[in-house]
Coordinates of C-alpha atoms in Angstrom, one line a residue:
X1 CA 3.5 177.3 157.2
X2 CA 4.1 175.7 154.1
X3 CA 7.6 177.7 153.7
X4 CA 8.9 176.0 157.2
X5 CA 7.2 171.9 155.8
X6 CA 9.8 172.7 152.8
X7 CA 12.4 173.3 154.6
X8 CA 12.1 170.0 157.0
X9 CA 11.8 167.9 154.5
X10 CA 15.2 169.3 152.8
X11 CA 17.1 169.1 155.9
X12 CA 15.8 164.8 156.0
X13 CA 17.0 164.4 153.1
X14 CA 20.1 165.7 153.1
X15 CA 20.6 164.0 156.4
X16 CA 20.2 160.5 154.4
X17 CA 22.2 161.8 152.0
X18 CA 25.1 162.2 154.5
X19 CA 24.5 158.4 156.4
X20 CA 24.5 156.8 152.6
X21 CA 27.6 158.8 151.4
X22 CA 28.7 157.7 155.0
X23 CA 27.6 154.5 154.7
X24 CA 28.8 154.2 151.2
X25 CA 32.4 155.1 151.9
X26 CA 32.3 152.6 154.5
X27 CA 31.6 149.4 152.2
X28 CA 34.1 150.8 150.3
X29 CA 36.5 150.4 153.5
X30 CA 35.0 147.0 153.8
X31 CA 36.0 146.2 150.6
X32 CA 38.9 147.5 150.6
X33 CA 40.3 145.3 152.9
X34 CA 42.6 142.4 153.4
X35 CA 40.5 140.9 155.7
X36 CA 37.2 139.0 155.2
X37 CA 34.4 141.2 157.5
X38 CA 31.2 140.5 158.8
X39 CA 29.2 142.6 161.5
X40 CA 26.3 140.3 163.6
X41 CA 24.1 141.8 165.8
X42 CA 23.2 140.4 169.6
X43 CA 20.5 138.0 167.8
X44 CA 23.2 136.7 164.7
X45 CA 21.5 138.8 162.3
X46 CA 23.9 140.4 159.9
X47 CA 24.7 144.8 160.2
X48 CA 27.1 145.4 157.4
X49 CA 30.2 142.9 155.8
X50 CA 32.6 142.5 152.8
X51 CA 33.1 140.4 149.9
X52 CA 36.2 138.8 150.9
X53 CA 34.3 138.0 153.6
X54 CA 32.2 135.5 151.2
X55 CA 34.7 134.6 149.4
X56 CA 37.2 133.5 152.0
X57 CA 33.6 131.7 154.4
X58 CA 32.4 130.2 150.9
X59 CA 29.3 131.6 150.9
X60 CA 27.1 133.2 147.4
X61 CA 28.0 137.2 146.4
X62 CA 25.3 138.3 147.7
X63 CA 24.7 136.0 150.9
X64 CA 26.7 139.5 153.4
X65 CA 23.5 141.5 153.5
X66 CA 22.3 143.0 156.0
X67 CA 19.4 141.2 158.1
X68 CA 20.1 137.3 156.8
X69 CA 21.0 135.4 159.8
X70 CA 24.4 134.0 160.8
X71 CA 22.6 130.4 160.3
X72 CA 21.5 130.8 157.1
X73 CA 25.1 132.0 156.1
X74 CA 26.2 128.5 158.2
X75 CA 23.8 126.4 156.2
X76 CA 25.5 128.3 152.5
X77 CA 29.0 126.6 153.6
X78 CA 27.0 122.7 154.3
X79 CA 25.5 123.2 151.1
X80 CA 28.8 124.3 148.8
X81 CA 30.9 122.1 151.0
X82 CA 33.0 123.9 152.6
X83 CA 33.7 121.5 155.1
X84 CA 33.2 118.6 153.6
X85 CA 30.3 115.9 152.1
X86 CA 27.3 115.6 154.7
X87 CA 29.3 113.8 156.9
X88 CA 32.2 115.4 157.5
X89 CA 30.3 118.8 157.6
X90 CA 28.1 116.8 160.3
X91 CA 31.2 116.3 162.3
X92 CA 32.5 119.3 162.1
X93 CA 29.4 121.3 162.8
X94 CA 29.1 119.1 165.8
X95 CA 32.1 120.8 167.1
X96 CA 31.1 124.3 166.6
X97 CA 29.8 126.8 168.9
X98 CA 25.8 126.9 168.0
X99 CA 26.2 130.7 169.1
X100 CA 29.3 132.1 168.1
X101 CA 27.9 135.6 167.8
X102 CA 28.0 135.4 171.6
X103 CA 30.8 134.3 172.1
X104 CA 34.9 135.6 171.4
X105 CA 37.2 132.5 170.0
X106 CA 39.6 132.0 167.1
X107 CA 40.6 128.6 165.0
X108 CA 41.4 127.8 161.5
X109 CA 40.1 125.7 159.1
X110 CA 41.5 124.3 155.3
X111 CA 39.2 125.1 152.6
X112 CA 38.0 122.9 149.8
X113 CA 40.8 124.4 147.4
X114 CA 43.8 124.3 150.3
X115 CA 43.9 127.8 152.2
X116 CA 44.2 127.5 155.6
X117 CA 41.7 130.7 156.9
X118 CA 42.0 132.2 160.8
X119 CA 38.5 133.0 161.8
X120 CA 38.4 135.3 164.7
X121 CA 35.6 136.6 166.4
X122 CA 35.1 140.0 169.1
X123 CA 32.7 140.7 171.1
X124 CA 31.9 144.5 170.1
X125 CA 30.1 147.4 172.9
X126 CA 26.1 146.8 172.9
X127 CA 25.7 143.4 172.2
X128 CA 27.1 141.3 169.1
X129 CA 30.7 140.4 167.2
X130 CA 32.2 141.2 164.8
X131 CA 33.6 138.0 162.6
X132 CA 37.0 138.7 160.6
X133 CA 38.5 135.9 157.9
X134 CA 41.9 136.1 157.0
X135 CA 43.6 133.8 153.8
X136 CA 46.8 132.6 155.9
X137 CA 48.1 130.1 153.7
X138 CA 51.4 131.1 153.0
X139 CA 52.4 132.3 157.2
X140 CA 50.6 128.4 157.1
X141 CA 53.0 127.1 154.9
X142 CA 55.7 128.8 156.8
X143 CA 54.8 128.0 160.3
X144 CA 54.4 123.9 159.0
X145 CA 58.0 124.4 157.1
X146 CA 59.4 125.7 160.1
X147 CA 58.1 123.1 162.0
X148 CA 59.2 120.6 159.8
X149 CA 63.0 122.2 159.6
X150 CA 62.3 121.6 163.2
X151 CA 61.6 118.4 163.7
X152 CA 64.4 117.6 161.0
X153 CA 66.7 118.8 163.3
X154 CA 65.8 117.4 166.5
X155 CA 66.0 113.7 164.9
X156 CA 69.9 114.9 162.8
X157 CA 70.4 116.4 167.0
X158 CA 69.3 112.9 168.6
X159 CA 71.4 110.9 166.3
X160 CA 74.4 113.4 166.6
X161 CA 77.1 111.1 168.8
X162 CA 77.4 114.3 170.9
X163 CA 75.3 116.0 173.4
X164 CA 74.6 119.2 172.7
X165 CA 72.9 122.4 174.8
X166 CA 72.1 125.4 171.9
X167 CA 71.3 128.6 174.7
X168 CA 70.4 132.5 173.4
X169 CA 71.6 135.2 173.6
X170 CA 69.4 135.6 177.3
X171 CA 72.0 132.6 177.9
X172 CA 68.8 130.2 178.5
X173 CA 68.6 126.3 176.8
X174 CA 66.9 126.9 173.5
X175 CA 67.6 123.4 172.1
X176 CA 69.0 120.3 173.1
X177 CA 68.7 116.7 172.6
X178 CA 68.5 113.8 174.6
X179 CA 72.3 112.7 174.8
X180 CA 73.3 115.8 176.3
X181 CA 70.4 115.5 179.0
X182 CA 72.3 112.2 180.2
X183 CA 75.4 113.3 179.7
X184 CA 75.1 116.5 182.2
X185 CA 73.4 114.3 184.9
X186 CA 70.0 115.4 185.1
X187 CA 68.1 113.7 182.6
X188 CA 64.1 115.1 182.9
X189 CA 65.0 118.4 184.8
X190 CA 66.5 119.5 181.8
X191 CA 64.1 121.5 179.7
X192 CA 63.3 124.5 177.3
X193 CA 64.6 128.6 179.2
X194 CA 66.1 126.7 181.3
X195 CA 69.1 129.4 182.6
X196 CA 72.9 127.9 182.5
X197 CA 73.1 129.0 186.1
X198 CA 70.2 126.7 186.2
X199 CA 71.2 123.9 184.5
X200 CA 74.5 124.4 187.1
X201 CA 72.5 124.2 189.9
X202 CA 70.8 120.7 188.7
X203 CA 73.7 119.3 188.4
X204 CA 75.6 120.3 191.8
X205 CA 71.4 119.2 192.8
X206 CA 72.1 116.1 191.1
X207 CA 75.8 115.3 193.0
X208 CA 77.5 115.8 190.0
X209 CA 80.1 117.5 191.0
X210 CA 82.0 115.8 194.1
X211 CA 81.5 116.9 197.8
X212 CA 80.1 120.7 198.4
X213 CA 83.8 121.7 198.5
X214 CA 84.3 120.8 195.6
X215 CA 80.9 121.8 194.0
X216 CA 81.4 125.3 194.8
X217 CA 84.7 125.2 193.4
X218 CA 83.5 123.3 190.4
X219 CA 80.6 126.1 190.2
X220 CA 82.7 129.9 190.5
X221 CA 84.6 128.1 187.7
X222 CA 80.7 127.3 185.6
X223 CA 80.5 131.0 186.8
X224 CA 83.7 132.6 186.2
X225 CA 83.7 131.9 182.6
X226 CA 83.1 134.6 179.8
X227 CA 80.6 131.7 177.3
X228 CA 80.6 134.2 174.7
X229 CA 83.6 135.8 173.5
X230 CA 85.6 132.2 172.9
X231 CA 85.5 128.9 173.1
X232 CA 86.2 127.0 175.9
X233 CA 86.9 123.4 176.9
X234 CA 87.0 121.4 180.2
X235 CA 86.9 117.7 181.5
X236 CA 85.0 116.6 184.3
X237 CA 84.5 113.1 185.6
X238 CA 81.3 112.2 186.0
X239 CA 80.1 109.9 189.4
X240 CA 79.8 106.9 187.6
X241 CA 83.5 107.2 186.5
X242 CA 82.0 107.8 182.8
X243 CA 84.8 110.6 181.4
X244 CA 82.9 114.0 179.9
X245 CA 84.4 116.7 177.8
X246 CA 82.7 119.8 177.9
X247 CA 83.2 121.9 174.7
X248 CA 81.4 125.8 174.5
X249 CA 81.4 128.1 171.7
X250 CA 79.9 130.9 170.8
X251 CA 77.0 131.3 168.6
X252 CA 75.8 134.5 166.3
X253 CA 74.0 137.0 168.2
X254 CA 75.7 135.8 171.8
X255 CA 74.4 132.7 172.3
X256 CA 76.8 129.1 172.8
X257 CA 76.4 125.4 172.2
X258 CA 77.7 123.6 175.1
X259 CA 78.4 120.3 173.1
X260 CA 78.9 117.0 175.1
X261 CA 81.3 114.1 174.5
X262 CA 81.5 110.5 176.5
X263 CA 85.9 110.3 175.9
X264 CA 85.4 107.4 178.4
X265 CA 87.1 104.6 175.8
X266 CA 89.0 107.6 174.7
X267 CA 91.3 108.4 177.4
X268 CA 91.2 104.5 178.3
X269 CA 92.5 103.8 175.0
X270 CA 94.8 106.5 175.3
X271 CA 96.7 105.5 178.9
X272 CA 96.5 101.6 177.6
X273 CA 98.4 103.3 174.5
X274 CA 100.5 104.7 177.3
X275 CA 101.7 102.7 179.0
X276 CA 102.1 99.7 176.1
X277 CA 104.6 102.5 174.9
X278 CA 106.3 102.9 178.3
X279 CA 106.7 99.3 179.0
X280 CA 107.9 99.2 175.0
X281 CA 110.3 102.0 176.0
X282 CA 111.4 99.9 179.8
X283 CA 112.3 96.8 177.6
X284 CA 114.3 99.4 175.1
X285 CA 116.1 100.5 177.2
X286 CA 116.6 97.3 178.8
X287 CA 118.1 95.6 175.5
X288 CA 121.7 95.4 174.9
X289 CA 121.1 97.2 171.9
X290 CA 121.2 100.6 170.4
X291 CA 118.4 101.0 169.1
X292 CA 116.7 104.3 166.4
X293 CA 113.4 103.8 163.9
X294 CA 113.5 106.2 161.8
X295 CA 110.7 108.3 159.5
X296 CA 109.7 107.9 156.0
X297 CA 111.8 111.1 156.4
X298 CA 115.0 110.1 157.4
X299 CA 113.9 111.3 161.1
X300 CA 114.1 109.9 164.7
X301 CA 110.8 108.9 166.0
X302 CA 112.2 106.9 168.9
X303 CA 115.4 105.2 170.3
X304 CA 116.3 104.0 173.1
X305 CA 119.1 105.6 175.8
X306 CA 122.2 103.8 174.5
X307 CA 121.9 104.7 171.4
X308 CA 121.1 108.5 173.0
X309 CA 123.8 107.5 175.1
X310 CA 126.3 106.8 172.0
X311 CA 124.9 109.6 170.2
X312 CA 126.5 112.0 172.5
X313 CA 122.7 112.5 174.1
X314 CA 121.2 112.8 177.3
X315 CA 118.5 111.2 176.7
X316 CA 116.2 109.4 173.7
X317 CA 113.5 112.1 174.2
X318 CA 116.4 114.9 172.6
X319 CA 117.2 112.8 169.7
X320 CA 113.5 113.3 168.9
X321 CA 112.8 114.8 165.1
X322 CA 116.9 114.8 164.5
X323 CA 117.9 113.1 160.7
X324 CA 119.7 110.6 160.2
X325 CA 122.7 112.8 159.7
X326 CA 122.2 114.5 162.7
X327 CA 122.2 111.4 164.6
X328 CA 125.1 109.6 162.4
X329 CA 127.2 112.7 163.2
X330 CA 126.7 112.8 167.1
X331 CA 127.6 109.4 167.3
X332 CA 131.2 109.8 165.1
X333 CA 132.6 112.7 166.3
X334 CA 132.0 111.5 170.0
X335 CA 133.5 108.6 168.5
X336 CA 136.7 110.4 167.0
X337 CA 136.4 114.1 168.1
X338 CA 135.4 115.7 164.3
X339 CA 134.3 114.5 161.2
X340 CA 137.4 113.7 158.9
X341 CA 139.4 110.6 158.1
X342 CA 137.7 107.9 158.7
X343 CA 134.8 109.9 160.2
X344 CA 133.5 110.9 157.1
X345 CA 134.1 108.6 155.0
X346 CA 131.4 106.5 157.8
X347 CA 129.7 109.2 157.7
X348 CA 128.9 109.2 153.2
X349 CA 129.1 105.8 153.5
X350 CA 125.6 105.9 156.1
X351 CA 124.1 108.2 153.9
X352 CA 124.8 106.0 150.4
X353 CA 122.8 103.2 152.3
X354 CA 120.0 101.8 150.6
X355 CA 117.4 102.1 153.4
X356 CA 114.5 100.7 151.6
X357 CA 116.7 96.8 151.9
X358 CA 117.9 95.3 154.7
X359 CA 121.8 96.0 156.1
X360 CA 124.3 94.7 157.9
X361 CA 127.9 94.7 158.3
X362 CA 130.5 95.9 161.3
X363 CA 132.6 98.2 162.4
X364 CA 135.6 98.3 163.9
X365 CA 136.6 100.7 166.5
X366 CA 140.0 102.6 166.4
X367 CA 139.0 101.4 170.4
X368 CA 138.3 98.1 169.3
X369 CA 135.3 97.5 169.8
X370 CA 133.6 96.5 167.0
X371 CA 130.3 97.0 166.7
X372 CA 127.1 94.6 164.3
X373 CA 125.3 97.4 163.1
X374 CA 121.7 96.4 161.2
X375 CA 119.4 98.3 159.0
X376 CA 115.6 97.3 158.9
X377 CA 113.2 99.3 156.4
X378 CA 109.5 99.5 157.9
X379 CA 106.0 99.2 155.8
X380 CA 105.6 103.2 156.1
X381 CA 109.0 104.0 154.4
X382 CA 111.4 104.9 157.5
X383 CA 113.8 102.2 159.0
X384 CA 115.0 101.1 162.3
X385 CA 119.0 100.9 163.2
X386 CA 120.5 98.4 165.8
X387 CA 123.2 98.8 167.0
X388 CA 125.1 96.0 169.2
X389 CA 128.9 96.1 170.3
X390 CA 130.2 92.5 169.0
X391 CA 133.7 92.1 170.8
X392 CA 133.4 89.1 172.4
X393 CA 131.9 87.8 170.2
X394 CA 134.7 88.4 167.5
X395 CA 137.2 87.6 169.9
X396 CA 136.1 84.7 170.9
X397 CA 134.7 83.5 166.7
X398 CA 138.3 84.7 166.1
X399 CA 140.1 82.8 168.5
X400 CA 137.7 80.1 167.2
X401 CA 138.9 80.1 164.6
X402 CA 142.8 80.3 165.6
X403 CA 142.4 77.3 167.1
X404 CA 140.9 75.5 164.4
X405 CA 143.9 76.6 162.4
X406 CA 146.2 75.1 164.7
X407 CA 143.8 71.6 165.1
X408 CA 143.7 71.6 160.9
X409 CA 147.7 71.1 161.2
X410 CA 147.5 69.2 164.0
X411 CA 145.7 66.9 162.5
X412 CA 147.2 67.7 158.7
X413 CA 150.8 66.5 160.7
X414 CA 149.7 63.6 162.2
X415 CA 150.5 60.1 159.1
X416 CA 147.0 58.9 159.4
X417 CA 143.7 59.4 158.0
X418 CA 141.1 60.7 160.6
X419 CA 137.6 61.2 160.3
X420 CA 135.4 62.1 162.2
X421 CA 131.5 61.5 161.9
X422 CA 128.4 63.0 164.3
X423 CA 125.5 61.3 166.1
X424 CA 123.4 61.1 162.4
X425 CA 126.7 59.8 160.6
X426 CA 127.5 62.6 158.6
X427 CA 130.7 63.6 158.7
X428 CA 131.7 66.7 160.8
X429 CA 136.0 66.8 160.2
X430 CA 138.8 65.0 158.4
X431 CA 142.1 65.8 157.4
X432 CA 143.6 66.0 154.9
X433 CA 145.2 62.3 154.7
X434 CA 141.8 61.2 154.8
X435 CA 140.8 63.9 152.2
X436 CA 143.6 62.3 149.6
X437 CA 142.4 59.3 150.3
X438 CA 138.3 59.9 149.6
X439 CA 139.2 61.4 146.5
X440 CA 138.9 65.5 147.4
X441 CA 140.9 68.1 146.8
X442 CA 140.4 69.5 150.7
X443 CA 138.9 68.0 153.5
X444 CA 136.3 71.2 154.2
X445 CA 134.6 69.7 150.7
X446 CA 134.0 66.3 153.1
X447 CA 131.5 67.8 156.0
X448 CA 128.4 66.9 155.5
X449 CA 128.8 63.2 153.6
X450 CA 126.8 60.8 154.5
X451 CA 129.1 58.0 155.9
X452 CA 128.4 54.9 153.3
X453 CA 129.1 58.3 150.1
X454 CA 132.7 59.0 152.4
X455 CA 133.1 55.1 152.3
X456 CA 131.8 54.8 148.2
X457 CA 134.2 57.7 147.6
X458 CA 137.2 56.8 149.3
X459 CA 136.7 52.5 147.5
X460 CA 136.5 54.3 143.9
X461 CA 139.6 56.3 144.8
X462 CA 141.2 53.3 145.3
X463 CA 139.7 51.2 142.4
X464 CA 141.3 54.2 140.5
X465 CA 144.5 54.1 141.4
X466 CA 144.8 50.5 141.4
X467 CA 143.3 50.8 137.0
X468 CA 146.6 53.5 137.4
X469 CA 148.8 51.4 138.4
X470 CA 147.9 48.3 135.5
X471 CA 147.8 50.5 132.4
X472 CA 152.1 52.0 133.9
X473 CA 152.5 48.6 134.1

């Protein structure tokens, strides 16, 4: 009888020892966890917990003990200022559940020392909860930094003068700016997560692509593009007349970025420049002067059709890029048939000319045609050569010279002094006798003198003659 009793006591002791051993092992596991843990029963009393829970919860060491109530631990937090001063603690507790051991919850709070703690409560079978505490300071800081960067990037996106839409690897909208939504024509309908096809359909519904046939053709074109293999550029005119340039470019990860630019002003300026260029070209071609514009490298930048024909080309466009030497050779070969003799002299003359200063000369061809040639420098280091046919002008000038010579001979042959004055009473012409009696060797020296001075000069000449006669007597 006594032996049986001892045996039973021994088994009980052994069971208690095993239970204690398991409890110690469990506590060691809890204490080595990287999370604070407290287990509560259905009435809010502590069943077990670890030391990290005390640290992260901000309560004294040893507070987490079996039987301690949740409210007791919360009171320790208030006493230690874990939720701020009395007023701040009251406001905080007013936002929290009165019996948190009865349901699930997850929230975050910042401790007085700056650490960010996540508190999670999970219901366990049979009643009660497990509350875990995790230090997520590094994660929170990384998230905050990511949010700051995202906010900065969004500000940058909104201040870019282009519309930008970033599509991810699944061709869904990952980011965009407000200008992209406006230029796309769908405004507030553009949202994160939309597929490229959904964006295009929204544009079609807004009438961005024209009538039904135009819309179908445009959508088919968009669908046929491989956005991840190569960049694409296309243009379209919005219903309000805005001209849009759209450029897609692949990005790592299989996505792509769509850049939208309002090029209305640029196209308008281009059209105006083209119109001015066409007007200038028409004006140059209407001129009876061959005009060739050279750049700083002495190559043709522009020319009119007359200059092209003078150098043996059908159109001015054929001359663009030619060197001055090549253009000059073309002109001389057209005139002389080959570059030799006189043609070679003219070529060397033109090549040696200093184009930094204005140049002007006349050149007579073998067939009698006379060219007036001018070279004028440009601010950019280039120069303009203009060649005019002045054959008739030179002929008229030479005829006038001959006529003047004949008239001068006729006047000088008369036995009278002749003076011709203009409306301003200044001498226009005179003959040799008039010059002689006025004291001039040549009538040309008198041209431009006022009538009073001519008379005075004549009087002085006569006085001088009389004085000389008296002296001789």
